[in-house]
C-alpha cells in the first residue's frame, strides 16, 4: 500500500525519523477491537497488538491506539503480524466523555481532515444536538460538514437547512437521500486521495447507507429505524477505516445515543460565535446575562435577534463543560499524587548505597 494514499504526510514524517533510524516502520490503524488491531502498511494488512512496555506505561484508554492513528511497529519475520511500540502525534482527535460515571476520555477518531456530521431529516432532526456535536468537531481540529440525510422523507428540506444555517453559518450543509443515491456526489469533493473523513451521528441516521454508496457495494449492514419512536438501531458495531475507490479514506463509527462533552473550550467558542460576540458588548465584563443592566445578550433575546432556545442550550453546554473541566482537574491531581506515591515507595525500597 502507498502510505501517501493512506494519509501519510510531512506532519507524521517529521515525528517519525528517530523511530525509522532504529529500524522500525509505520502503519495506520484500520480496525480496533478489544485491543487487537488491523493495520494498513506498505506490506499490506497486518494484525497487531501493543507491546508489553506500551501496555504497562498506559495510564488509560487514551494511551492506546485508536482507529486513524499512525503507529510505530516492528514486523514479525515471515508472518503478517506486527507489534505496536508507539503512537505518532495526532494531527486531529475527535473525543467524547466515555459513557458512564467515570471521568475518562473516549477517542472516537484520529487524524481526520473532515467530519461528516450526519443528521436525519426524519424525527431524528434536532438542532440542539447538532450544536453539541459541532463543539466536539471544532475541538477535534477537523473541519465539519453537516449532512442532512433522508431528504426523501422530508417535505421541508429548505426550511430545515435554514434552521441549521442559523446555528452554523460558515459550515457547508448538504441535504441528500443516501437510500435513493441522490446528492451523494456532493461528498466526493472532500474524499480526494489521502484525505480522511469520519462519519459521526446518532444511530439510524444513515451513516452505513452513505458508506455503502461511496464504496459502491454493500459492505455495511443496514437496518430500518424502529417503528413507533423512529429511533435508529446500531448497525456499525466498531470503527473501521475504509479505503474508497476515489482514493480517500472513510471512517464509519457506531451510532452515538449519548454524546457527552470532553474538552471543548475552543469548540464551544467556535460553535457559539454569535453569542460570544454579543457578550463582548455587555456593559460589565463579568455579565451573567440575566438581570444586569446593559446586557447585550438580553437585549438580543428581547428583540428576537437571538433565539431563546439557542441561548438556553449555550448556558447548558457551558455549565456541562465547566463541570467536566473540574472533574478532569480533580482526576489529574489524584493521578499525580498516586504517581509520586509510587516513586517515593520505589525509592524507599531501593535506597542508594
Coordinates of C-alpha atoms in Angstrom, one line a residue:
X1 CA 0.0 0.0 0.0
X2 CA 1.2 3.5 -0.8
X3 CA 1.5 5.4 2.5
X4 CA 0.6 8.8 1.0
X5 CA -2.7 7.3 -0.2
X6 CA -3.3 6.3 3.4
X7 CA -2.9 9.8 4.6
X8 CA 0.8 9.9 5.3
X9 CA 2.3 13.4 5.0
X10 CA 5.1 15.6 6.3
X11 CA 3.4 16.2 9.7
X12 CA 3.8 12.5 10.5
X13 CA 7.1 12.0 8.8
X14 CA 8.9 14.7 10.9
X15 CA 7.8 12.9 14.1
X16 CA 9.0 9.6 12.9
X17 CA 12.6 10.0 11.8
X18 CA 14.1 8.7 15.1
X19 CA 12.0 5.6 15.0
X20 CA 12.9 4.8 11.4
X21 CA 16.6 5.2 12.2
X22 CA 16.1 2.5 14.9
X23 CA 14.8 0.0 12.3
X24 CA 11.0 0.4 13.0
X25 CA 8.4 1.0 10.3
X26 CA 4.9 2.6 10.5
X27 CA 1.3 1.6 9.9
X28 CA -2.1 3.1 10.2
X29 CA -4.8 1.6 12.4
X30 CA -7.7 0.5 10.3
X31 CA -9.7 -1.6 12.9
X32 CA -9.5 -1.8 16.7
X33 CA -11.4 -4.5 18.6
X34 CA -10.7 -5.4 22.2
X35 CA -7.0 -4.4 22.0
X36 CA -6.5 -6.3 18.7
X37 CA -5.7 -4.2 15.7
X38 CA -5.7 -4.4 11.9
X39 CA -3.1 -2.1 10.3
X40 CA -2.6 -0.7 6.8
X41 CA 1.1 -0.8 5.9
X42 CA 3.4 -0.8 2.9
X43 CA 3.5 -4.6 3.3
X44 CA -0.3 -4.8 3.2
X45 CA -2.7 -5.5 6.0
X46 CA -1.2 -6.8 9.3
X47 CA -2.7 -7.9 12.5
X48 CA -1.1 -6.3 15.5
X49 CA -1.1 -5.9 19.3
X50 CA 0.6 -3.4 21.5
X51 CA 3.9 -4.2 23.2
X52 CA 4.1 -5.1 26.8
X53 CA 6.0 -1.9 27.6
X54 CA 3.4 0.3 26.0
X55 CA 0.6 -1.5 27.8
X56 CA 2.4 -1.1 31.2
X57 CA 3.1 2.6 30.7
X58 CA -0.5 3.4 29.6
X59 CA -2.5 5.4 32.1
X60 CA -5.8 5.0 30.4
X61 CA -7.7 4.2 27.2
X62 CA -6.4 7.4 25.6
X63 CA -2.9 6.0 25.6
X64 CA -3.8 3.0 23.4
X65 CA -4.1 3.3 19.6
X66 CA -7.4 4.4 18.0
X67 CA -8.7 4.0 14.5
X68 CA -6.9 6.5 12.3
X69 CA -3.7 6.6 14.4
X70 CA -0.3 6.2 12.8
X71 CA 1.7 3.8 14.9
X72 CA 5.4 2.7 15.1
X73 CA 5.7 -1.0 14.6
X74 CA 8.1 -3.9 14.3
X75 CA 7.0 -6.7 11.9
X76 CA 7.3 -10.4 12.7
X77 CA 9.5 -12.1 10.2
X78 CA 7.6 -14.3 7.8
X79 CA 4.2 -13.6 9.3
X80 CA 1.5 -10.9 8.7
X81 CA 1.8 -9.8 12.3
X82 CA 3.3 -6.7 14.0
X83 CA 3.9 -5.3 17.4
X84 CA 2.9 -1.6 18.1
X85 CA 5.5 0.3 20.1
X86 CA 4.4 3.9 20.0
X87 CA 1.7 6.2 18.6
X88 CA 2.8 9.2 16.5
X89 CA 1.5 12.6 17.4
X90 CA -2.1 13.1 16.3
X91 CA -3.0 15.8 13.8
X92 CA -6.6 15.8 15.0
X93 CA -8.6 13.9 17.5
X94 CA -12.4 13.6 18.0
X95 CA -13.1 12.7 21.6
X96 CA -16.1 12.5 23.9
X97 CA -16.5 11.6 27.5
X98 CA -16.8 7.8 27.9
X99 CA -20.3 6.6 28.7
X100 CA -21.0 6.0 32.4
X101 CA -20.0 7.7 35.6
X102 CA -16.2 7.6 35.1
X103 CA -14.4 10.7 34.0
X104 CA -12.5 9.2 31.1
X105 CA -11.8 10.2 27.5
X106 CA -13.0 8.0 24.7
X107 CA -11.2 8.7 21.4
X108 CA -13.6 8.2 18.5
X109 CA -11.4 9.1 15.5
X110 CA -7.9 10.5 14.9
X111 CA -6.0 12.1 12.1
X112 CA -9.2 13.1 10.3
X113 CA -9.4 16.1 7.8
X114 CA -13.2 16.4 7.7
X115 CA -16.1 15.2 9.8
X116 CA -19.4 14.5 8.1
X117 CA -21.8 15.3 10.9
X118 CA -24.9 13.3 9.8
X119 CA -28.5 14.2 11.0
X120 CA -31.7 12.6 9.7
X121 CA -34.4 14.7 8.2
X122 CA -37.0 12.5 9.9
X123 CA -37.9 12.6 13.6
X124 CA -34.1 12.4 14.4
X125 CA -33.7 16.1 13.4
X126 CA -32.6 18.1 16.4
X127 CA -30.8 21.4 16.0
X128 CA -29.7 21.4 19.7
X129 CA -28.0 18.0 19.2
X130 CA -26.2 19.4 16.1
X131 CA -24.8 22.2 18.3
X132 CA -23.5 19.7 20.8
X133 CA -21.8 17.7 18.0
X134 CA -20.3 20.8 16.5
X135 CA -18.5 21.7 19.7
X136 CA -16.6 18.4 19.6
X137 CA -15.9 18.6 15.9
X138 CA -14.4 22.1 16.1
X139 CA -12.5 21.0 19.2
X140 CA -11.1 18.0 17.2
X141 CA -9.1 20.1 14.8
X142 CA -11.0 18.7 11.8
X143 CA -13.4 20.7 9.6
X144 CA -17.2 20.0 9.9
X145 CA -19.6 19.3 7.1
X146 CA -23.2 18.9 8.1
X147 CA -25.1 16.2 6.1
X148 CA -28.9 16.2 6.3
X149 CA -29.9 12.7 5.2
X150 CA -33.3 11.2 4.3
X151 CA -34.4 14.2 2.2
X152 CA -36.8 11.8 0.6
X153 CA -38.8 11.6 3.9
X154 CA -39.0 15.4 4.4
X155 CA -41.2 18.0 2.7
X156 CA -39.5 20.9 4.4
X157 CA -35.9 20.4 3.4
X158 CA -35.1 24.1 2.7
X159 CA -36.6 25.1 6.0
X160 CA -34.5 22.5 7.8
X161 CA -31.4 23.7 6.0
X162 CA -32.2 27.3 7.0
X163 CA -32.5 26.2 10.7
X164 CA -29.1 24.6 10.6
X165 CA -27.5 27.6 8.7
X166 CA -28.8 29.8 11.6
X167 CA -26.6 27.9 14.1
X168 CA -23.7 27.1 11.8
X169 CA -23.4 29.9 9.3
X170 CA -19.9 29.1 8.0
X171 CA -20.3 25.3 7.8
X172 CA -21.1 23.5 4.5
X173 CA -24.6 21.9 4.7
X174 CA -25.6 19.1 2.2
X175 CA -29.1 17.7 2.0
X176 CA -29.3 14.3 0.4
X177 CA -31.0 10.9 0.3
X178 CA -28.5 8.1 0.7
X179 CA -31.1 5.4 0.2
X180 CA -32.1 6.9 -3.1
X181 CA -28.5 7.7 -4.0
X182 CA -29.4 11.4 -4.5
X183 CA -26.9 14.1 -3.7
X184 CA -24.1 11.7 -2.8
X185 CA -21.8 13.2 -5.5
X186 CA -21.6 16.4 -3.4
X187 CA -19.5 14.5 -0.9
X188 CA -16.7 13.4 -3.3
X189 CA -15.0 16.9 -3.1
X190 CA -14.0 16.0 0.5
X191 CA -12.7 12.5 -0.4
X192 CA -9.7 13.1 -2.6
X193 CA -6.6 10.8 -2.5
X194 CA -5.1 10.7 1.0
X195 CA -8.0 12.6 2.6
X196 CA -9.6 11.1 5.7
X197 CA -13.3 11.7 6.6
X198 CA -15.1 10.5 9.7
X199 CA -18.9 9.8 9.7
X200 CA -20.4 10.9 13.0
X201 CA -24.0 10.9 14.2
X202 CA -26.8 9.2 16.1
X203 CA -27.9 5.6 15.5
X204 CA -30.1 5.2 12.4
X205 CA -29.3 8.5 10.6
X206 CA -28.0 6.5 7.6
X207 CA -24.2 6.5 8.0
X208 CA -23.8 2.9 6.9
X209 CA -26.0 3.6 3.8
X210 CA -23.8 6.6 2.9
X211 CA -20.7 4.4 3.3
X212 CA -22.2 1.8 1.0
X213 CA -23.0 4.4 -1.7
X214 CA -19.5 5.9 -1.5
X215 CA -17.8 2.4 -1.6
X216 CA -20.1 1.2 -4.4
X217 CA -21.1 -2.0 -2.6
X218 CA -22.9 -3.3 0.4
X219 CA -20.1 -3.6 2.9
X220 CA -22.0 -2.3 5.9
X221 CA -25.2 -3.8 7.2
X222 CA -28.3 -1.6 7.2
X223 CA -31.3 -1.8 9.5
X224 CA -34.5 0.3 9.4
X225 CA -35.4 2.6 12.3
X226 CA -37.7 1.2 15.0
X227 CA -41.4 1.6 14.4
X228 CA -43.2 3.8 16.9
X229 CA -40.4 6.1 18.1
X230 CA -38.4 6.4 14.8
X231 CA -35.2 5.8 16.7
X232 CA -32.3 4.2 15.0
X233 CA -30.6 0.9 15.7
X234 CA -26.9 0.3 15.9
X235 CA -25.7 -1.2 12.6
X236 CA -22.0 -0.4 12.7
X237 CA -20.6 -2.0 15.8
X238 CA -17.0 -0.9 15.5
X239 CA -14.9 1.8 13.9
X240 CA -13.2 1.0 10.6
X241 CA -11.1 2.9 8.2
X242 CA -12.2 2.2 4.7
X243 CA -10.2 2.9 1.5
X244 CA -12.6 4.3 -1.1
X245 CA -12.4 3.9 -4.9
X246 CA -11.8 7.7 -5.1
X247 CA -8.5 7.3 -3.1
X248 CA -10.0 8.9 0.0
X249 CA -10.4 7.2 3.4
X250 CA -13.8 7.0 5.2
X251 CA -14.3 6.1 8.8
X252 CA -17.7 4.9 9.8
X253 CA -18.4 5.0 13.5
X254 CA -21.1 3.3 15.7
X255 CA -24.1 5.5 16.3
X256 CA -24.0 7.6 19.5
X257 CA -27.1 7.6 21.7
X258 CA -25.1 9.6 24.2
X259 CA -22.7 12.4 23.2
X260 CA -21.1 13.8 26.4
X261 CA -18.7 16.6 26.3
X262 CA -15.0 16.1 27.0
X263 CA -12.7 19.1 26.3
X264 CA -14.4 21.8 24.3
X265 CA -13.4 25.3 25.2
X266 CA -12.2 26.2 21.7
X267 CA -15.0 24.3 20.0
X268 CA -17.6 26.0 22.3
X269 CA -16.3 29.4 21.3
X270 CA -16.4 28.5 17.6
X271 CA -19.9 27.0 17.8
X272 CA -21.4 30.0 19.7
X273 CA -19.5 32.8 18.0
X274 CA -22.7 34.9 17.7
X275 CA -23.4 34.8 21.5
X276 CA -19.8 35.3 22.4
X277 CA -19.7 38.4 20.1
X278 CA -22.8 39.8 21.9
X279 CA -21.3 39.1 25.3
X280 CA -18.3 41.3 24.4
X281 CA -20.8 44.2 24.0
X282 CA -22.2 43.9 27.5
X283 CA -21.6 46.8 29.9
X284 CA -19.9 44.5 32.5
X285 CA -17.1 42.1 31.7
X286 CA -18.4 39.5 34.1
X287 CA -22.0 39.8 33.0
X288 CA -24.1 36.7 33.7
X289 CA -26.7 37.6 31.0
X290 CA -29.6 37.5 33.4
X291 CA -30.7 40.8 35.0
X292 CA -27.6 43.0 34.7
X293 CA -28.1 46.5 33.1
X294 CA -26.6 47.0 29.7
X295 CA -26.6 43.2 28.8
X296 CA -26.4 42.9 25.0
X297 CA -27.4 39.3 25.2
X298 CA -30.7 40.0 27.0
X299 CA -31.3 42.9 24.5
X300 CA -30.9 40.4 21.6
X301 CA -33.3 38.0 23.2
X302 CA -35.8 40.7 23.8
X303 CA -35.8 42.0 20.2
X304 CA -35.7 38.4 18.7
X305 CA -32.3 38.6 17.0
X306 CA -31.1 35.8 19.4
X307 CA -33.1 32.6 19.6
X308 CA -34.0 31.8 23.2
X309 CA -33.6 28.0 22.8
X310 CA -30.1 28.5 21.4
X311 CA -29.2 30.7 24.4
X312 CA -30.6 28.1 26.9
X313 CA -28.5 25.4 25.2
X314 CA -25.5 27.7 25.3
X315 CA -25.9 28.0 29.1
X316 CA -26.5 24.3 29.5
X317 CA -23.4 23.3 27.5
X318 CA -21.3 25.9 29.1
X319 CA -22.2 24.6 32.6
X320 CA -21.6 21.0 31.4
X321 CA -18.1 21.8 30.1
X322 CA -17.2 23.7 33.3
X323 CA -18.3 20.7 35.4
X324 CA -16.3 18.3 33.2
X325 CA -13.2 20.5 33.5
X326 CA -13.4 20.5 37.3
X327 CA -13.7 16.7 37.3
X328 CA -10.8 16.3 34.9
X329 CA -8.6 18.6 37.0
X330 CA -9.5 16.6 40.1
X331 CA -8.7 13.3 38.4
X332 CA -5.4 14.7 37.1
X333 CA -4.5 15.8 40.6
X334 CA -5.2 12.4 42.1
X335 CA -3.2 10.7 39.4
X336 CA -0.3 13.0 40.0
X337 CA -0.4 12.2 43.8
X338 CA -0.6 8.5 43.0
X339 CA 2.4 8.7 40.7
X340 CA 4.6 10.4 43.3
X341 CA 3.5 7.8 46.0
X342 CA 4.8 5.1 43.7
X343 CA 8.0 6.9 43.1
X344 CA 8.6 7.5 46.9
X345 CA 7.8 3.9 47.6
X346 CA 10.3 2.7 45.0
X347 CA 12.9 5.0 46.5
X348 CA 12.3 3.6 50.0
X349 CA 12.5 0.0 48.7
X350 CA 15.7 0.7 46.7
X351 CA 17.8 3.2 48.7
X352 CA 21.1 4.3 47.1
X353 CA 24.2 2.8 48.7

